[in-house]
Coordinates of C-alpha atoms in Angstrom, one line a residue:
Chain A
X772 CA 0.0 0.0 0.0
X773 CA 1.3 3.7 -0.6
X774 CA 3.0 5.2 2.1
X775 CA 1.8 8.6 2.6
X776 CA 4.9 11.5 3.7
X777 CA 3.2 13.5 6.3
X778 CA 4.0 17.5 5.8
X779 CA 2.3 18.1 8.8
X780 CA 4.2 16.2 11.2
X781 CA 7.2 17.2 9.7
X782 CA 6.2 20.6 9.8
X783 CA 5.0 20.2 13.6
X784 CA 8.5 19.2 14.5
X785 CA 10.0 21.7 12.7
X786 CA 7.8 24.5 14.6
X787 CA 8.4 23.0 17.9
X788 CA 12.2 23.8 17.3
X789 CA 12.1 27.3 15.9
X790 CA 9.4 28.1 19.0
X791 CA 12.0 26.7 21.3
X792 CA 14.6 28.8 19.8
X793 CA 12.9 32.0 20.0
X794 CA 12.7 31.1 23.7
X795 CA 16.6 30.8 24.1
X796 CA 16.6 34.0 22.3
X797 CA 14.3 35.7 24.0
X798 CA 16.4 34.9 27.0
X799 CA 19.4 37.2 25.7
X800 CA 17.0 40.0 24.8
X801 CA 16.4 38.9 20.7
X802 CA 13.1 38.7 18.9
X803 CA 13.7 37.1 15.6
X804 CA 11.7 39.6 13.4
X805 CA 10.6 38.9 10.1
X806 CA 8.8 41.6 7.2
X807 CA 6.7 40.7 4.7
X808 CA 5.7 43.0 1.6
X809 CA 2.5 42.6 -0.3
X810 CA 1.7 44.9 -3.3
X811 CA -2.3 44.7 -4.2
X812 CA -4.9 42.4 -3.7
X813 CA -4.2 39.1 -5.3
X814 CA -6.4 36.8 -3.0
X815 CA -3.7 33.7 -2.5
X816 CA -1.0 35.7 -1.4
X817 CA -3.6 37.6 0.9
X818 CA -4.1 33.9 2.1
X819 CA -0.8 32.9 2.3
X820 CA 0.6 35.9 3.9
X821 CA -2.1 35.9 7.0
X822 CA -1.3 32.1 7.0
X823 CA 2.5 33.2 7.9
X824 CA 1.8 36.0 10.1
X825 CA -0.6 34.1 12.2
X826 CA 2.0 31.6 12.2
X827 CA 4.6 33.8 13.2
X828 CA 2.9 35.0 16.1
X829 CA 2.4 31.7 16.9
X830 CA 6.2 31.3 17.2
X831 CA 6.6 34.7 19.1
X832 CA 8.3 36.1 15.8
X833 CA 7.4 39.9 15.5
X834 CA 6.2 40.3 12.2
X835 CA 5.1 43.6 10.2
X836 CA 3.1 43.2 7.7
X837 CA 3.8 46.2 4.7
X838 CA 0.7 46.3 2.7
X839 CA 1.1 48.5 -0.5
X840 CA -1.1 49.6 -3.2
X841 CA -1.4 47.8 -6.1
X842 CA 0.1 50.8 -8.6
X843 CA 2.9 52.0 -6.0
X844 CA 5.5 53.2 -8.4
X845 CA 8.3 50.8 -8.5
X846 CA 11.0 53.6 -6.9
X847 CA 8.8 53.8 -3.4
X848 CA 8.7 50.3 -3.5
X849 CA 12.6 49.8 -2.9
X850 CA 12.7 52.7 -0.6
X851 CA 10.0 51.0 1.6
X852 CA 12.7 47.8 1.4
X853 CA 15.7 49.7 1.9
X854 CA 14.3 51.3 5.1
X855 CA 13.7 47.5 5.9
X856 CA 17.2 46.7 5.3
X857 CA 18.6 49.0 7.7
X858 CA 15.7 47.9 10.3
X859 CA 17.4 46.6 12.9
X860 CA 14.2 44.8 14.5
X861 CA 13.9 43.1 11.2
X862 CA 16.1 40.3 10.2
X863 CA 13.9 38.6 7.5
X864 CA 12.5 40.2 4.6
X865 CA 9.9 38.6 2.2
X866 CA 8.4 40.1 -1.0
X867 CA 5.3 38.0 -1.8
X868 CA 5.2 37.3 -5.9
X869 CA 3.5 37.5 -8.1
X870 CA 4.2 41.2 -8.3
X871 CA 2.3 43.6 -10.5
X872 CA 3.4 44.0 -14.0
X873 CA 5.0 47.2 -13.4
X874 CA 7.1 46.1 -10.7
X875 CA 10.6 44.3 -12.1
X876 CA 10.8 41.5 -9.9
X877 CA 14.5 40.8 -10.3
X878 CA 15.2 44.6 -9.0
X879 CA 13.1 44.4 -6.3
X880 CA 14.6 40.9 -4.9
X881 CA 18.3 42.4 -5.8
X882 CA 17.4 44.9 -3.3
X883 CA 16.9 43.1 -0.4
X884 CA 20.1 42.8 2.0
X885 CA 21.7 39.2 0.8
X886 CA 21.8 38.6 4.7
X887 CA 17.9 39.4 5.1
X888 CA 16.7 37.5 2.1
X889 CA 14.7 34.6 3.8
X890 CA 13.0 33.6 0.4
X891 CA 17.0 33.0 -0.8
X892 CA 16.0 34.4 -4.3
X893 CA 18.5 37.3 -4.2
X894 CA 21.4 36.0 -6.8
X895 CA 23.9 36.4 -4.5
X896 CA 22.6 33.6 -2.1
X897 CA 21.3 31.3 -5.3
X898 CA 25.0 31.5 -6.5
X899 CA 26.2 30.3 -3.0
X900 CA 24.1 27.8 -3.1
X901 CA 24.3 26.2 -6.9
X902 CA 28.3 26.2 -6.0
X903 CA 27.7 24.5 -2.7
X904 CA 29.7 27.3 -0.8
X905 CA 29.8 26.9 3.2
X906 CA 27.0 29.1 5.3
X907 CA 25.1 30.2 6.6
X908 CA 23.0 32.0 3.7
X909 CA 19.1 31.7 3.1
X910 CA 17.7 28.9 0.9
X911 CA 14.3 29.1 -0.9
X912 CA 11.8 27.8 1.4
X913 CA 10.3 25.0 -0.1
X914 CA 13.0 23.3 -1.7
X915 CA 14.7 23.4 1.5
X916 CA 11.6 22.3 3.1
X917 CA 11.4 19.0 0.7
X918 CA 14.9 18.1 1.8
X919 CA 13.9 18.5 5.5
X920 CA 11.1 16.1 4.5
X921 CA 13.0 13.7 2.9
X922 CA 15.7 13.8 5.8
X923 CA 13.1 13.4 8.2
X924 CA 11.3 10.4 6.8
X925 CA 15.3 8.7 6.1
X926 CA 14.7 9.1 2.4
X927 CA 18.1 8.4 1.0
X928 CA 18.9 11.3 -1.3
X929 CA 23.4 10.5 -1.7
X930 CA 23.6 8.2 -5.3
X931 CA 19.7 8.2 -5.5
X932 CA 18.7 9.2 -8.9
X933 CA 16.4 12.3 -8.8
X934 CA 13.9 13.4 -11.7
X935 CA 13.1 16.8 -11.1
X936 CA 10.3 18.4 -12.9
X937 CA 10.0 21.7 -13.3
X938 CA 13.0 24.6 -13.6
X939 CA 11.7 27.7 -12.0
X940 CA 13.6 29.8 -9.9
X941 CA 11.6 29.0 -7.0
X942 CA 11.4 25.4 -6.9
X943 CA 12.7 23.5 -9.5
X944 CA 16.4 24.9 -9.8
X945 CA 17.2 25.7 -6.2
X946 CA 15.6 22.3 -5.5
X947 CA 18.0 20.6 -8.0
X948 CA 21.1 22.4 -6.6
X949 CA 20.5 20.9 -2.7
X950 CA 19.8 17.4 -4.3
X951 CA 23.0 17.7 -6.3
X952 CA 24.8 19.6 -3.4
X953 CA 24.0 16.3 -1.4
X954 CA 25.0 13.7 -3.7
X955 CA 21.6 13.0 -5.7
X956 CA 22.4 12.4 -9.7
X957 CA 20.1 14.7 -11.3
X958 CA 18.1 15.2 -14.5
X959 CA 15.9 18.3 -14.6
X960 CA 13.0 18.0 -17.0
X961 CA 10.5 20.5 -18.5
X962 CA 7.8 22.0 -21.4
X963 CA 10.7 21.5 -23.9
X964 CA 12.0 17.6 -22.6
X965 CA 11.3 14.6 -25.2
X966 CA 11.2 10.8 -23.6
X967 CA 9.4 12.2 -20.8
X968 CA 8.7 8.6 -19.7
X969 CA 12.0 7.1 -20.2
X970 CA 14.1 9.7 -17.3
X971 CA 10.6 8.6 -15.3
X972 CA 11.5 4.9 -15.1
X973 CA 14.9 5.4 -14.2
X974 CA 14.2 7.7 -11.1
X975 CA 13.8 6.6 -7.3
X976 CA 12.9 10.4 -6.6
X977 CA 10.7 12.0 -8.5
X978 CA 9.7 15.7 -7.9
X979 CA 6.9 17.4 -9.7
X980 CA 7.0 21.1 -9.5
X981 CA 4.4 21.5 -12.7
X982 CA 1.2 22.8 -11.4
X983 CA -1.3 21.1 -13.1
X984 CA -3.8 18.1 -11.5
X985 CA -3.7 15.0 -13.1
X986 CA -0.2 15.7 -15.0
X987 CA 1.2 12.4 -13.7
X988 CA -0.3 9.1 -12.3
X989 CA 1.4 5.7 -10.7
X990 CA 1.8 3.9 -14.3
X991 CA 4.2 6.9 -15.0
X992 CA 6.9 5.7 -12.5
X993 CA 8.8 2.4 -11.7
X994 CA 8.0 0.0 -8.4
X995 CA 9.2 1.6 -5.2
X996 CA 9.5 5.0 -6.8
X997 CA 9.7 8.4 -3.5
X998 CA 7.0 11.3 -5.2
X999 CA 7.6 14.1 -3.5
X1000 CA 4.6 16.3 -5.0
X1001 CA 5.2 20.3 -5.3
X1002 CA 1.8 21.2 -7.3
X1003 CA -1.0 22.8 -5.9
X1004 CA -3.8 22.8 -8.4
X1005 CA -7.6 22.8 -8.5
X1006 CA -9.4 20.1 -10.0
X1007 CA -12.6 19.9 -11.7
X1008 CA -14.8 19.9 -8.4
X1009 CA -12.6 22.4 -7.0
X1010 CA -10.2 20.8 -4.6
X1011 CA -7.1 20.8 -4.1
X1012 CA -4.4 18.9 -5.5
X1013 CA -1.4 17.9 -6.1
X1014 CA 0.3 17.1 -9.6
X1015 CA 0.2 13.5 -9.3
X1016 CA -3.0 10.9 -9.4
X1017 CA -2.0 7.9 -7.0
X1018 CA -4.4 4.6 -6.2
X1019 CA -4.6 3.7 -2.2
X1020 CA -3.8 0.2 -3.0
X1021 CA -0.9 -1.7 -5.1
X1022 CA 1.5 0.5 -6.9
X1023 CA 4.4 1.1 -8.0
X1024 CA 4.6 4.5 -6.0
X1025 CA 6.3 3.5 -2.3
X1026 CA 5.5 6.8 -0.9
X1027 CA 4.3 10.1 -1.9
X1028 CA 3.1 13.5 -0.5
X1029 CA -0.2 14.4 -0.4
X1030 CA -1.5 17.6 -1.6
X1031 CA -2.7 18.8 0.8
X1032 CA -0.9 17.7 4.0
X1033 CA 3.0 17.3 2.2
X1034 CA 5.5 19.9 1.3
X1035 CA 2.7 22.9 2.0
X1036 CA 3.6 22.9 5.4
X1037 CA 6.7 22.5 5.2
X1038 CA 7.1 26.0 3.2
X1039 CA 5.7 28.1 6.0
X1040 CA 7.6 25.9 9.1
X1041 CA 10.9 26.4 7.1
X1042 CA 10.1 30.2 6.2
X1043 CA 9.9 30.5 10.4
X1044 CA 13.1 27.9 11.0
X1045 CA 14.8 30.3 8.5
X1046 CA 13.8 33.8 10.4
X1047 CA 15.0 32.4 13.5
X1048 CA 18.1 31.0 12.3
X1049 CA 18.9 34.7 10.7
X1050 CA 18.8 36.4 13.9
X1051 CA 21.5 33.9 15.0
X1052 CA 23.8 34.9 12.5
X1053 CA 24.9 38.1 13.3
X1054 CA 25.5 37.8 16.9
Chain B
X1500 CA 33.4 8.1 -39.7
X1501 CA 33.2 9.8 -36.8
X1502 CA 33.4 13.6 -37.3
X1503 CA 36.0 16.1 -35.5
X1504 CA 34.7 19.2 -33.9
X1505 CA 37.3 21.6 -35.0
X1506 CA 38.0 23.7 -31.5
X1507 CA 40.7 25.9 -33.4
X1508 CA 38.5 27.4 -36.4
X1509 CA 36.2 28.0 -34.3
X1510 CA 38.4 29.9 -32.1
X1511 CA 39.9 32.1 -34.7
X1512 CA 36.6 32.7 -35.8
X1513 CA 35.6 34.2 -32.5
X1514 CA 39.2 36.1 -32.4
X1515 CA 39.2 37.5 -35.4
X1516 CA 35.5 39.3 -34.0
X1517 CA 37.5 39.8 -30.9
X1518 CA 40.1 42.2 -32.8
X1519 CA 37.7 44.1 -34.8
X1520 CA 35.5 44.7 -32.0
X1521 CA 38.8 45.9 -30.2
X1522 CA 40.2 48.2 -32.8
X1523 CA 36.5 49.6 -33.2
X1524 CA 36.8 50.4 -29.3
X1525 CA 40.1 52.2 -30.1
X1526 CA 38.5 54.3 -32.2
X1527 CA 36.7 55.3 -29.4
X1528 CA 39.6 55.7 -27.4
X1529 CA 38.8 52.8 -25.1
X1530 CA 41.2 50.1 -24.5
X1531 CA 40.2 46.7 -23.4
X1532 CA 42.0 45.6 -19.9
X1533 CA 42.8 42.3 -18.9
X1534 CA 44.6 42.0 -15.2
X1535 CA 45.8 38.1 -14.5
X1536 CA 46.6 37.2 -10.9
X1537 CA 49.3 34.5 -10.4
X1538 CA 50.4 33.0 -6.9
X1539 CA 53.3 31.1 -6.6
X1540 CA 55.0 28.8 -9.3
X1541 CA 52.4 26.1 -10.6
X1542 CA 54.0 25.6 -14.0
X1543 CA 50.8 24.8 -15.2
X1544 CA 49.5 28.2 -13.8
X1545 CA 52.7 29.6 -15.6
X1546 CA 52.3 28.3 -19.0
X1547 CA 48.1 28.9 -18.9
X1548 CA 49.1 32.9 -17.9
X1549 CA 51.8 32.8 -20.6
X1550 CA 49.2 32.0 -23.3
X1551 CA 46.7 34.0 -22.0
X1552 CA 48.7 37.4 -22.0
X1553 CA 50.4 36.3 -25.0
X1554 CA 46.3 36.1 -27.0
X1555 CA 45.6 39.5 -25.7
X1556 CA 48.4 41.4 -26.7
X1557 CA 47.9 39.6 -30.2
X1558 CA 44.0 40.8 -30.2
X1559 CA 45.2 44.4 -29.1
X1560 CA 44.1 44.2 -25.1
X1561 CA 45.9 45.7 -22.8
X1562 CA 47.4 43.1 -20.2
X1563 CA 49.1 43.5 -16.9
X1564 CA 50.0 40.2 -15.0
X1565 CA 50.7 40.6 -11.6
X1566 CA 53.0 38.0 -10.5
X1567 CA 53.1 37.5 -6.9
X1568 CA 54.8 35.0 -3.6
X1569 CA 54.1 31.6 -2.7
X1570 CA 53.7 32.8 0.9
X1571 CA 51.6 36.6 0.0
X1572 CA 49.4 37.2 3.1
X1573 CA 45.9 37.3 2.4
X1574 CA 45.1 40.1 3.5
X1575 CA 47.8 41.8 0.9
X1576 CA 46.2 39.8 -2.0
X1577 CA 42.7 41.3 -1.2
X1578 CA 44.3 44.4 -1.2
X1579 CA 45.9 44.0 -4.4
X1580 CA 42.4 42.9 -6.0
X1581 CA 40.9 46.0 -4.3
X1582 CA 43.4 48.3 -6.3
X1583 CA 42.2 46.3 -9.4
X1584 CA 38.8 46.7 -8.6
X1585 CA 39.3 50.2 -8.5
X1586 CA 42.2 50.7 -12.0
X1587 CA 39.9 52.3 -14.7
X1588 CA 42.5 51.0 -17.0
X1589 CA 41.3 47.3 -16.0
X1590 CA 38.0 45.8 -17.4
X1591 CA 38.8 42.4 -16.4
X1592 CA 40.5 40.3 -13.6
X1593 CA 41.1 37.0 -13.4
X1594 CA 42.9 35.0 -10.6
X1595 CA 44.4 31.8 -12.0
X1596 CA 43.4 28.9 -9.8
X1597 CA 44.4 26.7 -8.0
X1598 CA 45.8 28.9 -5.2
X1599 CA 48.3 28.0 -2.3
X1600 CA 45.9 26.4 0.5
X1601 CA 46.7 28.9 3.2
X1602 CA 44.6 31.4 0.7
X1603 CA 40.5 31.2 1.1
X1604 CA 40.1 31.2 -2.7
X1605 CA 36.1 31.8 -2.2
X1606 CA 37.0 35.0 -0.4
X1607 CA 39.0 36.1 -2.8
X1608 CA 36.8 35.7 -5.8
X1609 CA 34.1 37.4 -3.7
X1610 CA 36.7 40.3 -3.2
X1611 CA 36.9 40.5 -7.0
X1612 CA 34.1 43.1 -8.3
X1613 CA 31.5 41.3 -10.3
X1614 CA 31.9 44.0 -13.2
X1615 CA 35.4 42.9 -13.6
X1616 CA 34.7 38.9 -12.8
X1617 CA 35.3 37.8 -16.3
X1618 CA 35.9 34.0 -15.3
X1619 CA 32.3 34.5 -14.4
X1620 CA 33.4 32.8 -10.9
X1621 CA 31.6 35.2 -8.4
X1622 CA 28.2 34.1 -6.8
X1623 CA 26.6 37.1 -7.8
X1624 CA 27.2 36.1 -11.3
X1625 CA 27.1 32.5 -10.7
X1626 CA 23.2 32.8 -9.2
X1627 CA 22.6 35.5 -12.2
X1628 CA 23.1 32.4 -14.2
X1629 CA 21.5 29.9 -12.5
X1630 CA 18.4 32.0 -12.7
X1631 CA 19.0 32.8 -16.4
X1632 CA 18.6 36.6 -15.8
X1633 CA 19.0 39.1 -18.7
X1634 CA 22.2 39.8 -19.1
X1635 CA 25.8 41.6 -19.2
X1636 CA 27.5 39.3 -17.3
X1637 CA 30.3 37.5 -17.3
X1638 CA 29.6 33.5 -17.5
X1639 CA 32.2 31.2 -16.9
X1640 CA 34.5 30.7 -20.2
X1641 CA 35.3 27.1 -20.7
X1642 CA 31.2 26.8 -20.3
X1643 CA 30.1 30.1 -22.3
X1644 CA 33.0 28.7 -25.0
X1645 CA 31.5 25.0 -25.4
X1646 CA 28.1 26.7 -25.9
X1647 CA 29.7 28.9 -28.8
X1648 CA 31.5 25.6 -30.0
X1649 CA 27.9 24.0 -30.2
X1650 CA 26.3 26.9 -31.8
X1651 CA 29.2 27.0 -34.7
X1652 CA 28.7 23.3 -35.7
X1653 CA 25.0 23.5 -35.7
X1654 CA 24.7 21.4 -33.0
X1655 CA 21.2 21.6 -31.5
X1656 CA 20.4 21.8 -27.8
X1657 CA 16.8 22.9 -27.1
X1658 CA 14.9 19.7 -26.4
X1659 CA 18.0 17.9 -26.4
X1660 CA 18.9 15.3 -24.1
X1661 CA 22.3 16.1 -22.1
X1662 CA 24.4 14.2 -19.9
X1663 CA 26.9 16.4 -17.9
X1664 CA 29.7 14.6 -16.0
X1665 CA 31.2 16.7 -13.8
X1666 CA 29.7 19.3 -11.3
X1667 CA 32.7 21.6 -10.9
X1668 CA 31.8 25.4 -9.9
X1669 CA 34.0 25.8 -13.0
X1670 CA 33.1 23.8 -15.6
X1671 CA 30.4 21.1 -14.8
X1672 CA 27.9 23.5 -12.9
X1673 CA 27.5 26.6 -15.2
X1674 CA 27.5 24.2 -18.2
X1675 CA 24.5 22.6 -16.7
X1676 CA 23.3 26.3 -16.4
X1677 CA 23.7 27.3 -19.8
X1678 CA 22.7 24.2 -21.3
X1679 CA 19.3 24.8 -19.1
X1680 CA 18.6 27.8 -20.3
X1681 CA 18.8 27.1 -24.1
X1682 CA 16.1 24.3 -23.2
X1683 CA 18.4 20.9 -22.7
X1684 CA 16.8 18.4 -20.6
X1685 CA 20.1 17.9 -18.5
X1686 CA 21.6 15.4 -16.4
X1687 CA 24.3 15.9 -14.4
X1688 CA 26.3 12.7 -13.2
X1689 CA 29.5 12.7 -11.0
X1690 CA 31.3 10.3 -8.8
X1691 CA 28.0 9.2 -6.7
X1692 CA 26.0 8.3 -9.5
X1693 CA 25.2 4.6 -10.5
X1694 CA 23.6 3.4 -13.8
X1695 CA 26.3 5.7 -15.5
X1696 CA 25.6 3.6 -18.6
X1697 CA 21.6 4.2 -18.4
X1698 CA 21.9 7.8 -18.7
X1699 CA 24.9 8.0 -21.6
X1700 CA 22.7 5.3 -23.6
X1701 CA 19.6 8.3 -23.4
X1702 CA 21.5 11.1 -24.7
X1703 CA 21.9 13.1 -27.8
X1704 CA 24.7 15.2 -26.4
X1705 CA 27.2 13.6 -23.5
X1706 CA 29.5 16.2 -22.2
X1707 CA 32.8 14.6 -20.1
X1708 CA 34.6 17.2 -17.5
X1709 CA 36.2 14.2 -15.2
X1710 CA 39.5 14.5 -16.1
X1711 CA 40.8 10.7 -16.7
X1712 CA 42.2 9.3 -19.3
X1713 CA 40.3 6.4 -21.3
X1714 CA 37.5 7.0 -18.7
X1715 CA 34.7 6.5 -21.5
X1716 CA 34.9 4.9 -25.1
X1717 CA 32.5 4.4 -28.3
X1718 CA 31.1 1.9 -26.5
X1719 CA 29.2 3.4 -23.5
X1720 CA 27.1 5.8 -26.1
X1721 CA 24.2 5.3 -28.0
X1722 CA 24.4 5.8 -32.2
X1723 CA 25.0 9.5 -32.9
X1724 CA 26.0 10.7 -29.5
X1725 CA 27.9 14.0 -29.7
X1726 CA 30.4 14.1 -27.4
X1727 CA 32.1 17.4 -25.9
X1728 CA 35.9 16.2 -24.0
X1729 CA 36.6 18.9 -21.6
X1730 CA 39.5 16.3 -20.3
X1731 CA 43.0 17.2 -20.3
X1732 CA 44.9 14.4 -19.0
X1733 CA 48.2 13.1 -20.2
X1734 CA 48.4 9.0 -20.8
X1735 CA 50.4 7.0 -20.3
X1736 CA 52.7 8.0 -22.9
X1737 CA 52.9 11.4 -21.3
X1738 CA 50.5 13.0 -24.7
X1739 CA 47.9 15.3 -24.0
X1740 CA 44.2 13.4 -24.2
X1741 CA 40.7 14.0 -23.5
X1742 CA 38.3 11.5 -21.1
X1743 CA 37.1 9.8 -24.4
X1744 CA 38.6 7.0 -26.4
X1745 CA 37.3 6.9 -30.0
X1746 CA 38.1 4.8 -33.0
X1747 CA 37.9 6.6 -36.6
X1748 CA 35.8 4.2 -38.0
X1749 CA 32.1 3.6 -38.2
X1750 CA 31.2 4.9 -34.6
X1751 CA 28.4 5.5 -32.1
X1752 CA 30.0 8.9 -31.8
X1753 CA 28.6 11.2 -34.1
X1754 CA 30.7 14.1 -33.4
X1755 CA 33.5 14.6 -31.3
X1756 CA 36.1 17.6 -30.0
X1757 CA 39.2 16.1 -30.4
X1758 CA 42.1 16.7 -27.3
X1759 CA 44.1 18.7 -27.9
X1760 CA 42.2 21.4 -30.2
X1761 CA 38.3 21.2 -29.3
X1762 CA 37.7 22.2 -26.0
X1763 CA 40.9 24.4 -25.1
X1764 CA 41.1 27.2 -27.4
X1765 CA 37.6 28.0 -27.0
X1766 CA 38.9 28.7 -23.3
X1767 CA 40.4 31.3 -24.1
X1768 CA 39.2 33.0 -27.3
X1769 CA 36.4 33.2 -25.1
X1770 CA 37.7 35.1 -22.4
X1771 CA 39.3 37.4 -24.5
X1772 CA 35.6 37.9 -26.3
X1773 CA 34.7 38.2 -22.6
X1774 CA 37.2 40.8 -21.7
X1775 CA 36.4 43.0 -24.5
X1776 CA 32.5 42.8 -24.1
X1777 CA 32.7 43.8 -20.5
X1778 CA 34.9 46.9 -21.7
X1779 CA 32.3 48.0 -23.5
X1780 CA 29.2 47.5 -20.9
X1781 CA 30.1 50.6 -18.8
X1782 CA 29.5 53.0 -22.1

């Protein structure tokens, strides 16, 4: 029978850490403080911004929420993030994307302080990364959030041979430099890959970072295949899913997250691990 | 018969752009700069430096070499790239690796400004890469030259299936980058990986940066491979030779870049392309 990975227990753990952290740094008179920037009214990152403030608090993180106008010219946008940089109550500073048009997203996140950058997207701290330099620098959430999840559930990543689908900036190639980083052989696939299948039955990891419900199902993969799945799609009736259709019974999938319940908490408990850790680093 | 990919002409055919784009900058009044670093007495280092000064002086680029002790402090080498960071007359500065172990050689390519990086080597530009941002930057030349070597033989790489072994900051990773970016489905294999011969019997394109002689022959690839040898090994015999064994006769291999005179003098036609370009992204 598939093996479901929990997210939430995962996640659980995690948070019982980071709120035990903030403890010990409350102790020495530091409140891990973490700023998150919304431009406009896009209702999922509304969602998903009250989800990690309320989290936060949760934590005892102090948290500020900037909440912008949707045409705020792009200039008082990076004013609002350089006063943020030189905040010294804030030590973690998150623009939520999608942006508005007008807004270049690459100059925004290049003007974030490299050492406040929780999201890890400033170029600085992906370049670290993809060439595996020693820390401490800040590593996109979720992909750093899958490999807690496979640490945590002793899924052997060193020599395993990862399929990961999907190259954005977010998820697919920071995801692909921590698997390679920690031994993984790994062939990224995407719109533009031929023999789709063939890289499939050769993988005993694959991750689906595609965003779209039914795009792969258990006949896709070889026995005893890990699917760790990174979509978050709404079916026909309205639910959410994940990227990939599994049965409950026989398969050739040995263990897969479900959407939801897998790597969705783990985004938010490692955005929190990552805020606290930050404060460490200076002191 | 297998069919040679000719490193050289395409090397001159990049330096001969090289030395009208430099004579069209002196026009201008702007001369190209080219500052090479050298610690200690690697006679490898040596001869590399030698060639390189030698090709810039030929294209009409103004080249200072700054020769310096086994035993410099680190602190006085950081200094000296500081005063290069800051030389109007220099456009470009490269440290030849490998340096003496008692020097940090990730701090001192931080050190180096990114604008004057032109081994592409910096995380800044590494992660600008990674992330496939719009450009200048510098890329990484052995990498950025193999593309060029590709694109001169009409070698196609969107949709095409790549193996990469090797994931060296300087040759393996950023290759991977590129080859990402034009739309390769890409693979990269190192030491860790098994099933080496699974993934060279898949691909259309098999790139070797392992540095071993004999370590693959016509055998391990699949009809019409094209292989890149980024290998330079000497044999037994003491002659210069790729990673890659290959008969003349009726072949797997499609295409291959012979050793010497594929790979190599795309190194550094490429840098001097490199060093020019970057003189002229300040104007």
């Amino acid at each position: 029978m598939v093996q479901l990975i929990d997210g939430r227990k995962a996640a659980q753990t995690v948070n019982e850490a980071t709120k035990q952290r903030v403890k010990l740094l409350k102790q020495r008179g530091i409140i891990p403080g973490l700023a998150v920037v919304l431009v406009g009214h896009n209702q999922a990152s509304e969602r998903y911004v009250r989800m990690k403030e309320k989290q936060a608090q949760k934590l005892g993180i102090y948290s500020v929420l900037k909440q912008l106008p949707e045409d705020i010219s792009e200039v008082a946008l990076l004013e609002i993030i350089s006063v943020l940089n030189h905040d010294d109550r804030i030590n973690a500073i998150l623009v939520q994307s999608p942006l508005p048009a007008h807004l270049d997203e690459t100059k925004v996140i290049a003007t974030i302080d490299p050492n406040k950058d929780v999201d890890g997207f400033h170029p600085v701290n992906v370049g670290k990364l993809y060439l595996n330099l020693p820390g401490p620098y800040p590593v996109a959430c979720t992909p750093r959030g899958v490999m807690t999840l496979l640490e945590f559930n002793q899924i052997p990543v060193k020599g395993a041979n990862v399929v990961m689908i999907g190259k954005s900036s977010i998820v697919g190639k920071p995801l692909a430099a921590l698997l390679l980083n920690e031994g993984a052989t790994v062939s990224v696939l995407h719109s533009q890959t031929r023999d789709r299948q063939d890289f499939l039955k050769t993988a005993d990891i694959v991750i689906s970072a595609v965003g779209k419900a039914h795009f792969l199902n258990d006949a896709d993969f070889q026995p005893q295949t890990t699917v760790i799945d990174v979509g978050q799609n709404l079916d026909e009736n309205g639910q959410l899913v994940g990227d990939v259709d599994y049965p409950t019974e026989p398969t050739n999938i040995r263990s897969i997250t479900p959407v939801p319940g897998g790597v969705g908490p783990m985004t938010i408990a490692t955005l929190m691990q990552q805020t606290v850790e930050m404060s460490e680093w200076g002191l």
